GROMACS .gro file of C-alpha atoms in nm:
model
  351
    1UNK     CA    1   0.000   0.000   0.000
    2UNK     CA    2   0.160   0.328  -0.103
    3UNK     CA    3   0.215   0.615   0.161
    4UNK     CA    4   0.009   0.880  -0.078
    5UNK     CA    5  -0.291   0.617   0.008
    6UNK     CA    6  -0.287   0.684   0.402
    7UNK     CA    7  -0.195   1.024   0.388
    8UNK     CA    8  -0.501   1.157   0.468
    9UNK     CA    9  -0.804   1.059   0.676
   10UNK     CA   10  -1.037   0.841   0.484
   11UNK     CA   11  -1.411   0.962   0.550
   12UNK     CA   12  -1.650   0.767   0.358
   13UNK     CA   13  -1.664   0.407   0.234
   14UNK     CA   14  -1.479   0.468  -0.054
   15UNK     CA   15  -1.127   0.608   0.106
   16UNK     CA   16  -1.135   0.354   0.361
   17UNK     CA   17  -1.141   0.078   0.080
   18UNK     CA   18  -0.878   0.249  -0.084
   19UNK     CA   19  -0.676   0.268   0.233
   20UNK     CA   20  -0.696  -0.112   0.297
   21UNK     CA   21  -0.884  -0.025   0.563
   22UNK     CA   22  -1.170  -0.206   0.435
   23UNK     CA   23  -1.276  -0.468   0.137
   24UNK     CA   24  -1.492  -0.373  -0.128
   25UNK     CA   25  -1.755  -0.637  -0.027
   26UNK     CA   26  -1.846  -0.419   0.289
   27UNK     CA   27  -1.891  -0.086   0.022
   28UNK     CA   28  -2.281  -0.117   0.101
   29UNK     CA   29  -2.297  -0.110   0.443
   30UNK     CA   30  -2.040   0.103   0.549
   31UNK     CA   31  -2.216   0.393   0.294
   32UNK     CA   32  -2.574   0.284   0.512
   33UNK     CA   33  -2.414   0.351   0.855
   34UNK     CA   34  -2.242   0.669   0.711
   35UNK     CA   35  -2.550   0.825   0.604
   36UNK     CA   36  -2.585   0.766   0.994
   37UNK     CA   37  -2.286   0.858   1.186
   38UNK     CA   38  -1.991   0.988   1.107
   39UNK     CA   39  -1.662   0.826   0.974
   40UNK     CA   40  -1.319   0.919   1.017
   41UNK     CA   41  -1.049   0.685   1.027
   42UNK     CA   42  -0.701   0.894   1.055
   43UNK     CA   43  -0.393   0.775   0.943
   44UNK     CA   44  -0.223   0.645   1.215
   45UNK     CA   45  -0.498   0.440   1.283
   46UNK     CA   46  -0.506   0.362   0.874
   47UNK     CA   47  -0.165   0.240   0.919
   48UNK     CA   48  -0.253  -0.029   1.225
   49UNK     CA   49  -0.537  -0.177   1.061
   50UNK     CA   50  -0.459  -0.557   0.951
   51UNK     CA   51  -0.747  -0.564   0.655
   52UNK     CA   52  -0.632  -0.938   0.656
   53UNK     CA   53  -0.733  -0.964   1.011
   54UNK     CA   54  -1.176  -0.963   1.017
   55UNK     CA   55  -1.111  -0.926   1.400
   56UNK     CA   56  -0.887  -0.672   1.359
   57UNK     CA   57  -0.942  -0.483   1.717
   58UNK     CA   58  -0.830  -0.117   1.551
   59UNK     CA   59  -1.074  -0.198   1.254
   60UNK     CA   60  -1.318  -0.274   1.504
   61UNK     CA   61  -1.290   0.037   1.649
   62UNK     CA   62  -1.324   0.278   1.356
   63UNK     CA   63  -1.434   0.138   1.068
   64UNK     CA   64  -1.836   0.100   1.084
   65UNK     CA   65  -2.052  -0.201   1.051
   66UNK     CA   66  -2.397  -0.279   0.998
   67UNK     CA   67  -2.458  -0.430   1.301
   68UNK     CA   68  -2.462  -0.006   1.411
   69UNK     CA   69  -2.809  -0.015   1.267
   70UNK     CA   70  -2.912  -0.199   1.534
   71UNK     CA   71  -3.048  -0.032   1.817
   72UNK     CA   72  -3.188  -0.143   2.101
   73UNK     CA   73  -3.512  -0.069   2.311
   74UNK     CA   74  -3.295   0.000   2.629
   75UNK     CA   75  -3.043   0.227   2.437
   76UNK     CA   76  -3.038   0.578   2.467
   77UNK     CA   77  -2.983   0.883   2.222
   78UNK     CA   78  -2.828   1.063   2.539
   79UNK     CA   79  -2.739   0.786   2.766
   80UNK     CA   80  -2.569   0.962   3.029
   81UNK     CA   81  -2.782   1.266   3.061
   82UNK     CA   82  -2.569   1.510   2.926
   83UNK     CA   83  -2.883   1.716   2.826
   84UNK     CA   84  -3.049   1.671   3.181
   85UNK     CA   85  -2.771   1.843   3.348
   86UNK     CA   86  -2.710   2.102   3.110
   87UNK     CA   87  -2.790   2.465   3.228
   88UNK     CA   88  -2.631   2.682   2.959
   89UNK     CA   89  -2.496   2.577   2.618
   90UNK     CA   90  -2.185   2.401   2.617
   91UNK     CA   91  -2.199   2.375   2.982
   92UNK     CA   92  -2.262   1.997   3.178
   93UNK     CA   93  -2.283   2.034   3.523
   94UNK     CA   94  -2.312   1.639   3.727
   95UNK     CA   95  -2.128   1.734   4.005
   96UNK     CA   96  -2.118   2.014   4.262
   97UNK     CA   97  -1.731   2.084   4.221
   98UNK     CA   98  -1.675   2.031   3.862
   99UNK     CA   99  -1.791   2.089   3.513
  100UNK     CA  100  -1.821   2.001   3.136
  101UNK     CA  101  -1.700   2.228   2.892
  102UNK     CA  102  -1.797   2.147   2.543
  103UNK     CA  103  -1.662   2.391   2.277
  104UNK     CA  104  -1.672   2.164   1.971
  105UNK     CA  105  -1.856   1.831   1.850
  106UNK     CA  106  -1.589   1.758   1.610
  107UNK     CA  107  -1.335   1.474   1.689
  108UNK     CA  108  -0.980   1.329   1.443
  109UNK     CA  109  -1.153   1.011   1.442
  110UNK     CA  110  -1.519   0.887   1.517
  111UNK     CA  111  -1.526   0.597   1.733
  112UNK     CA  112  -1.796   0.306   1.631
  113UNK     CA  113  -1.908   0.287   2.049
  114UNK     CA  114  -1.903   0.655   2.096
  115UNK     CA  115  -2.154   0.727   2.364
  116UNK     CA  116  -2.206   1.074   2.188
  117UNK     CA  117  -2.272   0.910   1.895
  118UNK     CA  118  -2.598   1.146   1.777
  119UNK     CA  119  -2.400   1.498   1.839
  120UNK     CA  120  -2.063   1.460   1.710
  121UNK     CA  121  -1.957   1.509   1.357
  122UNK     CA  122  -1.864   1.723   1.050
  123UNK     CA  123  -2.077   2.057   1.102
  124UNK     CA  124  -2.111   1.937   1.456
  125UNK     CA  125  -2.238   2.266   1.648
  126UNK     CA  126  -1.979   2.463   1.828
  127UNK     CA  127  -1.999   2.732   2.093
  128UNK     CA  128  -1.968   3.101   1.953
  129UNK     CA  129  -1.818   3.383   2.133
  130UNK     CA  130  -2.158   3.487   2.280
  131UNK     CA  131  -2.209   3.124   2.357
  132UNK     CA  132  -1.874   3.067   2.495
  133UNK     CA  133  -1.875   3.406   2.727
  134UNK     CA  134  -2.204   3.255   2.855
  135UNK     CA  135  -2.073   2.938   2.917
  136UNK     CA  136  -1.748   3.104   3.120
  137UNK     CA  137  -1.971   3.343   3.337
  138UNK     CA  138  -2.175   3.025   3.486
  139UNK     CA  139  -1.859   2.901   3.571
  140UNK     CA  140  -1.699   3.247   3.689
  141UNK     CA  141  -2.067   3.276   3.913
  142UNK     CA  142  -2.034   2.991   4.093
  143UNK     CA  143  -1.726   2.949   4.329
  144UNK     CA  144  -1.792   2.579   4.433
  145UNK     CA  145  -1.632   2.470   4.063
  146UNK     CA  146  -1.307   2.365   4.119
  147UNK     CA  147  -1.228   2.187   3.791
  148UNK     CA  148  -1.334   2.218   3.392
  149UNK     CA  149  -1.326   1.932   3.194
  150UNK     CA  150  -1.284   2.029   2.804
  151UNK     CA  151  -1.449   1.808   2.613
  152UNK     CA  152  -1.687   1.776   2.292
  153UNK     CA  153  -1.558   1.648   2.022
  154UNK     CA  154  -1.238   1.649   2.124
  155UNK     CA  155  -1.104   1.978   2.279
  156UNK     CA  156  -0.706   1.964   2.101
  157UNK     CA  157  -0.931   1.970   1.751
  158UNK     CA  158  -0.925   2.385   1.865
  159UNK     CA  159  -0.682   2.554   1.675
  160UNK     CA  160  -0.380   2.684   1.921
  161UNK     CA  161  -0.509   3.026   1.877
  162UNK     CA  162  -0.880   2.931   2.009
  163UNK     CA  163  -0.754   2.679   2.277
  164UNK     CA  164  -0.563   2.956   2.404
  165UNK     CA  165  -0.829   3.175   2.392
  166UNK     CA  166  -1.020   2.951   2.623
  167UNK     CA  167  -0.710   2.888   2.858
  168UNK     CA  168  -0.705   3.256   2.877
  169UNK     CA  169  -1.063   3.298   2.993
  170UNK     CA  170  -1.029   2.987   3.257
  171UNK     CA  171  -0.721   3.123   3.390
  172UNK     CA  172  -0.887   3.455   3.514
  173UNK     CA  173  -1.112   3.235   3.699
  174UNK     CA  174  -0.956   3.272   4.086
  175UNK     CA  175  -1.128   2.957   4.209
  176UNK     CA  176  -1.081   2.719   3.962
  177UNK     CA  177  -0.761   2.481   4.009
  178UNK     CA  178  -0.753   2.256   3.732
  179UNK     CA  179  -0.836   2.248   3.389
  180UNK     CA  180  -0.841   1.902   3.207
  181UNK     CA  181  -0.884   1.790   2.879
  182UNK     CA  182  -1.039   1.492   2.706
  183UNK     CA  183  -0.877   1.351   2.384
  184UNK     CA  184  -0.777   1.099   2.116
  185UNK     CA  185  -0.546   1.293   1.992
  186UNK     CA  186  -0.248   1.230   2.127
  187UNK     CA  187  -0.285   0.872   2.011
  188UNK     CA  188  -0.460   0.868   1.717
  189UNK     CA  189  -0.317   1.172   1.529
  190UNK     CA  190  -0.024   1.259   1.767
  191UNK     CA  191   0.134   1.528   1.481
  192UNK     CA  192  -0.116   1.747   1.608
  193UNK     CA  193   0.085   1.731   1.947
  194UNK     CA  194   0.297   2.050   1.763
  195UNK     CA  195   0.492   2.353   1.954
  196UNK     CA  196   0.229   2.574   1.883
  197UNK     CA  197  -0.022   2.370   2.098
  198UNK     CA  198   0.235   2.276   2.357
  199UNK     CA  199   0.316   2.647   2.380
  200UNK     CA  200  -0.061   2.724   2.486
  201UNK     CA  201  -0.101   2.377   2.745
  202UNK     CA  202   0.232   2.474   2.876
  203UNK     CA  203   0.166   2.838   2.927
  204UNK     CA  204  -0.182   2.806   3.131
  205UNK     CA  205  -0.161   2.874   3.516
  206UNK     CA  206  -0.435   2.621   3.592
  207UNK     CA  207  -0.246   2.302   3.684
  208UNK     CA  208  -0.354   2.129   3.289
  209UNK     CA  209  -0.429   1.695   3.351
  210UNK     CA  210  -0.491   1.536   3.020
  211UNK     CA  211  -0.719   1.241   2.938
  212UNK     CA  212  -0.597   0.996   2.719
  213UNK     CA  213  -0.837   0.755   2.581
  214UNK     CA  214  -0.719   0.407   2.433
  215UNK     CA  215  -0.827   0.076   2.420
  216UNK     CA  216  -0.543  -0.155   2.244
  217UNK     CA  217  -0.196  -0.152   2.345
  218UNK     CA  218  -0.096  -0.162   1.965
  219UNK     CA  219  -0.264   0.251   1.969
  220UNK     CA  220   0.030   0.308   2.138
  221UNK     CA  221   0.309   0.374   1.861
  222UNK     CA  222   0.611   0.481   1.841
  223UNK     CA  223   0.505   0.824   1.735
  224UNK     CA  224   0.201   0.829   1.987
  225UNK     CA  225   0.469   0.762   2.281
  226UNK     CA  226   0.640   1.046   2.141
  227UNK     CA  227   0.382   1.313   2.168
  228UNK     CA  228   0.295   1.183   2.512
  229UNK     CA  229   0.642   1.248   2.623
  230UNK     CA  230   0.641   1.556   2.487
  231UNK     CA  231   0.365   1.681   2.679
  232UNK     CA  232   0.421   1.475   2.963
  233UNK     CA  233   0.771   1.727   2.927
  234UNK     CA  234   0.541   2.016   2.883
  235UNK     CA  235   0.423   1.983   3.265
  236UNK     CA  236   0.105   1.838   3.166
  237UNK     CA  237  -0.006   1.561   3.325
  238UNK     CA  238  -0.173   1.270   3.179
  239UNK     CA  239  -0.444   0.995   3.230
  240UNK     CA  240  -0.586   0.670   3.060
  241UNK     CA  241  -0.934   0.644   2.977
  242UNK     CA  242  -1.069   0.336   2.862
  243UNK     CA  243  -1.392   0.133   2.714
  244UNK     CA  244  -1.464  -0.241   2.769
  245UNK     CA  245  -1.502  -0.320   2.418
  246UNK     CA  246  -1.647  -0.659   2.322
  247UNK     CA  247  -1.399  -0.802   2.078
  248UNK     CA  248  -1.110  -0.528   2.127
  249UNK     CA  249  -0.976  -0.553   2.511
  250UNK     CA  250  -1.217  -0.796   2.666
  251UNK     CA  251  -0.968  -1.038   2.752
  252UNK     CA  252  -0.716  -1.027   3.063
  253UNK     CA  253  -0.403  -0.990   2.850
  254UNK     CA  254  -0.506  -0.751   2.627
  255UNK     CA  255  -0.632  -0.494   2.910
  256UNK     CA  256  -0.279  -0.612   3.066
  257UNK     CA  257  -0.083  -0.492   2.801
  258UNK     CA  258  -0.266  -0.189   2.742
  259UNK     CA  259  -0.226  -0.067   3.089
  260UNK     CA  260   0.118  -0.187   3.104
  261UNK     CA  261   0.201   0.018   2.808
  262UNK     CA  262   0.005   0.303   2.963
  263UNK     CA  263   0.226   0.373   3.223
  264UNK     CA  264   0.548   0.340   3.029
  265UNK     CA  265   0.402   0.600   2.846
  266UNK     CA  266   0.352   0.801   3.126
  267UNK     CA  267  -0.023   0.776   3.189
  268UNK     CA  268  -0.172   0.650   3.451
  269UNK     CA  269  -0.437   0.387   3.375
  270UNK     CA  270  -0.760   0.606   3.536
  271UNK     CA  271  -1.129   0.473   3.399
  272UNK     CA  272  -1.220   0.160   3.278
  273UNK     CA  273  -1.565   0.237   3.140
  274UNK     CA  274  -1.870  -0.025   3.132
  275UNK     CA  275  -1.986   0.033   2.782
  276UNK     CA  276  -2.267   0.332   2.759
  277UNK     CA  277  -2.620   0.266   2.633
  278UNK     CA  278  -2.574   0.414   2.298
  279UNK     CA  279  -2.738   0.327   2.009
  280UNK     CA  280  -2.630   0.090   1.777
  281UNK     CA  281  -2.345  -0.048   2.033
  282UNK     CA  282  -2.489  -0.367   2.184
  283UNK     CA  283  -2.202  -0.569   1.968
  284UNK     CA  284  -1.921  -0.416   2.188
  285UNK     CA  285  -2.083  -0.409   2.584
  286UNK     CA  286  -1.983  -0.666   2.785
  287UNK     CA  287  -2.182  -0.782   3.100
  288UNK     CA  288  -2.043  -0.624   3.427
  289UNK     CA  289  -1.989  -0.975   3.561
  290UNK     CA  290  -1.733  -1.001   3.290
  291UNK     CA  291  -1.567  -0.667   3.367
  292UNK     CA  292  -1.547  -0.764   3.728
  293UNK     CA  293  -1.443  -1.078   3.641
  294UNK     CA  294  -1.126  -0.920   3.427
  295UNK     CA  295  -1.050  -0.684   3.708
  296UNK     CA  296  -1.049  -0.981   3.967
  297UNK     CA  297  -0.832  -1.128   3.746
  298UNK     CA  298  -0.612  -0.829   3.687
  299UNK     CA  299  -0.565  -0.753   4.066
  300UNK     CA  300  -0.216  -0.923   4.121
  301UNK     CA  301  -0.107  -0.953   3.820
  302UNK     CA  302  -0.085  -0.551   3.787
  303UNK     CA  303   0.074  -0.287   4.001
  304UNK     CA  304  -0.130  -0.058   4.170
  305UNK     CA  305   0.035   0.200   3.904
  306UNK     CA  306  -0.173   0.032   3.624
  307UNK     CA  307  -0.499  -0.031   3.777
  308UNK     CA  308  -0.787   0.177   3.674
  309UNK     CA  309  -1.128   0.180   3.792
  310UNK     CA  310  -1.354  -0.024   3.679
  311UNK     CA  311  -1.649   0.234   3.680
  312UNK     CA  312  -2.049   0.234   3.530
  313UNK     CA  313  -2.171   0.610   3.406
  314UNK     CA  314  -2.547   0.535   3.509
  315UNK     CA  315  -2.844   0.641   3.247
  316UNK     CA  316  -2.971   0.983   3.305
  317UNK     CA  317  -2.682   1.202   3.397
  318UNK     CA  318  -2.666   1.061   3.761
  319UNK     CA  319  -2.256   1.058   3.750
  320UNK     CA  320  -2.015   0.765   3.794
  321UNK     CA  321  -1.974   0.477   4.040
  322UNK     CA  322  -1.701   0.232   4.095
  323UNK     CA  323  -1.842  -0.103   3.995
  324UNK     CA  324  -1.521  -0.342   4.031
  325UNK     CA  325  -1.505  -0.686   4.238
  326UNK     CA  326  -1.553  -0.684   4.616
  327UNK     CA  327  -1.302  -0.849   4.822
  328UNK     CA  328  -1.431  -0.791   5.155
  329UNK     CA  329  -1.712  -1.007   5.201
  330UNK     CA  330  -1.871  -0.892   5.553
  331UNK     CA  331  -1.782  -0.969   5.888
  332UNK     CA  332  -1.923  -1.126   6.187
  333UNK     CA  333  -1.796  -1.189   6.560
  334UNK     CA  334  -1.472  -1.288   6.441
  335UNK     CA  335  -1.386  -1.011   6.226
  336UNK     CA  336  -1.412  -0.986   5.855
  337UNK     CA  337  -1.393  -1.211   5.547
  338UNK     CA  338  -1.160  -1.069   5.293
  339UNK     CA  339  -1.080  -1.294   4.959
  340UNK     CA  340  -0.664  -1.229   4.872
  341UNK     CA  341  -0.620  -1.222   4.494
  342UNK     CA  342  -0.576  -1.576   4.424
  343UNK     CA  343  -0.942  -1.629   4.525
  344UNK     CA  344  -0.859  -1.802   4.925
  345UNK     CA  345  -1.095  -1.616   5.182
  346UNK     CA  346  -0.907  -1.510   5.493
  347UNK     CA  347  -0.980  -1.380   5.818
  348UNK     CA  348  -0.930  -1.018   5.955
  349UNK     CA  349  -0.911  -0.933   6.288
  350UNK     CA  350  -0.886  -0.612   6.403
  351UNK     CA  351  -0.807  -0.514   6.735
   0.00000   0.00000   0.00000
């Protein structure tokens, strides 16, 4: 496959067959889900794609499939009450000390489980200046937010000039302490990761955490590690977000690798999401038996330093909750019932 072929992001069913991404049998159905959702398969990704591989977890990721038209009954257009718990434009507010920030609906890549499935895209609505200075003043009014979360779309899709424009605004907030930021980008188009924008994440005096979301350990190339280091160097630091994805990490290994890889990048492994109720995405949620079953089985063989949390974002904008294995079992007269990671129940007896 020549470079010239992967050189640019392939959008629609024909680039992506042209890329090897794809074979022409699946032209049909990959047109019906992208008069759907959007596509965009970048070319890092492009390049990891095995076309000879119809399991291929990066394929599986990005490149759609009928089985999208699907949707459930118990699937949601909004299934984690983003709209519920949104005050002002752009604005998501779930908890008391922090909110969402949403500047943009426009993302490098579209991802085939993405919970936010129905708002982002090409044309995707963004927040204009009126918008945005709304947006800032509900956060400037109330003095119990702590921390903005940029997110969308994905927030490093801003050009330098607007993402500093936003820093700018944030910064001037007195009670806010940390701004953090939500992305692919770093990992799935990590030239993006440029001196312009580390000029703008570097310059902000809110203490900047970036979010790194991945799911296969092979999404972490050579040049992905690179831009990670790079802002890792640029004082920001970074997190791993991750999906249980039927068919892409939901196997013990796999999420082993991943997180392993994670923190030799210099992320710490943070979320392990339980797969949202979006539509069309029943072909990659697991059961949460078999997420708790992977992080009992994980517990042990991983340092603390990789572990995430295993964690469900309930339907209707109700926030997040740790839904991992429980170890301690209860306790009784004498003392409690705690199960060590190889699965032998113990006794523990406090004074």
């Amino acid at each position: 496959m020549s470079v010239t072929l992967k050189s640019r992001t392939a959008r629609d069913a024909a680039a992506l067959i042209e890329a090897g991404a794809a074979p022409e049998a699946r032209r049909a159905e990959i047109e019906a889900v992208a008069e759907r959702y959007a596509v965009a398969v970048t070319p890092a990704m492009l390049d990891l794609i095995d076309a000879d591989d119809p399991e291929d977890p990066i394929a599986r990721q990005f490149v759609p499939s009928l089985a999208e038209l699907d949707a459930r009954p118990e699937e949601l257009a909004d299934p984690i009450g983003d709209e519920a718990r949104s005050p002002v434009k752009g604005i998501v507010h779930r908890y008391p000390d922090r909110v969402l920030l949403k500047p943009m609906h426009v993302c490098p890549v579209y991802c085939r489980f993405c919970f936010r499935r129905e708002k982002v895209g090409p044309g995707g609505e963004a927040l204009g200046e009126a918008e945005l200075d709304a947006a800032i003043a509900y956060v400037a009014e109330r003095p119990e937010i702590w921390e903005v979360i940029l997110t969308g779309g994905d927030p490093l899709m801003l050009s330098p000039r607007r993402l500093k424009h936003i820093f700018s605004r944030l910064d001037a907030i007195p009670h806010l302490g940390v701004v953090r930021l939500h992305s692919r980008v770093p990992v799935v188009d990590p030239a993006r990761i440029d001196t312009a924008l580390l000029d703008v994440l570097s310059g902000a005096e809110k203490t900047v955490w970036l979010a790194v979301h991945a799911n296969h350990e092979r999404e972490l190339t050579e040049e992905a590690r690179a831009a990670l280091k790079t802002l890792h160097g640029a004082g920001v630091s970074l997190v791993g977000q991750t999906v249980l994805l039927r068919g892409v990490n939901d196997d013990a290994a796999t999420l082993e690798a991943l997180f392993r890889a994670m923190v030799r990048a210099r992320i710490k492994p943070y979320y392990l999401h339980q797969g949202d109720l979006a539509p069309g995405t029943s072909q990659f949620r697991t059961g949460i038996e078999e997420g708790q079953a992977l992080m009992r089985r994980l517990r042990g063989r991983l340092s603390g330093l990789a572990q995430p949390t295993y964690v469900l974002d309930i339907p209707g904008g109700h926030g997040k909750v740790p839904i991992g294995p429980a170890w301690l079992e209860g306790s009784d007269a004498e003392g409690w019932v705690v199960e060590d990671v190889n699965g032998v129940k113990r006794r523990y007896r406090p004074a």
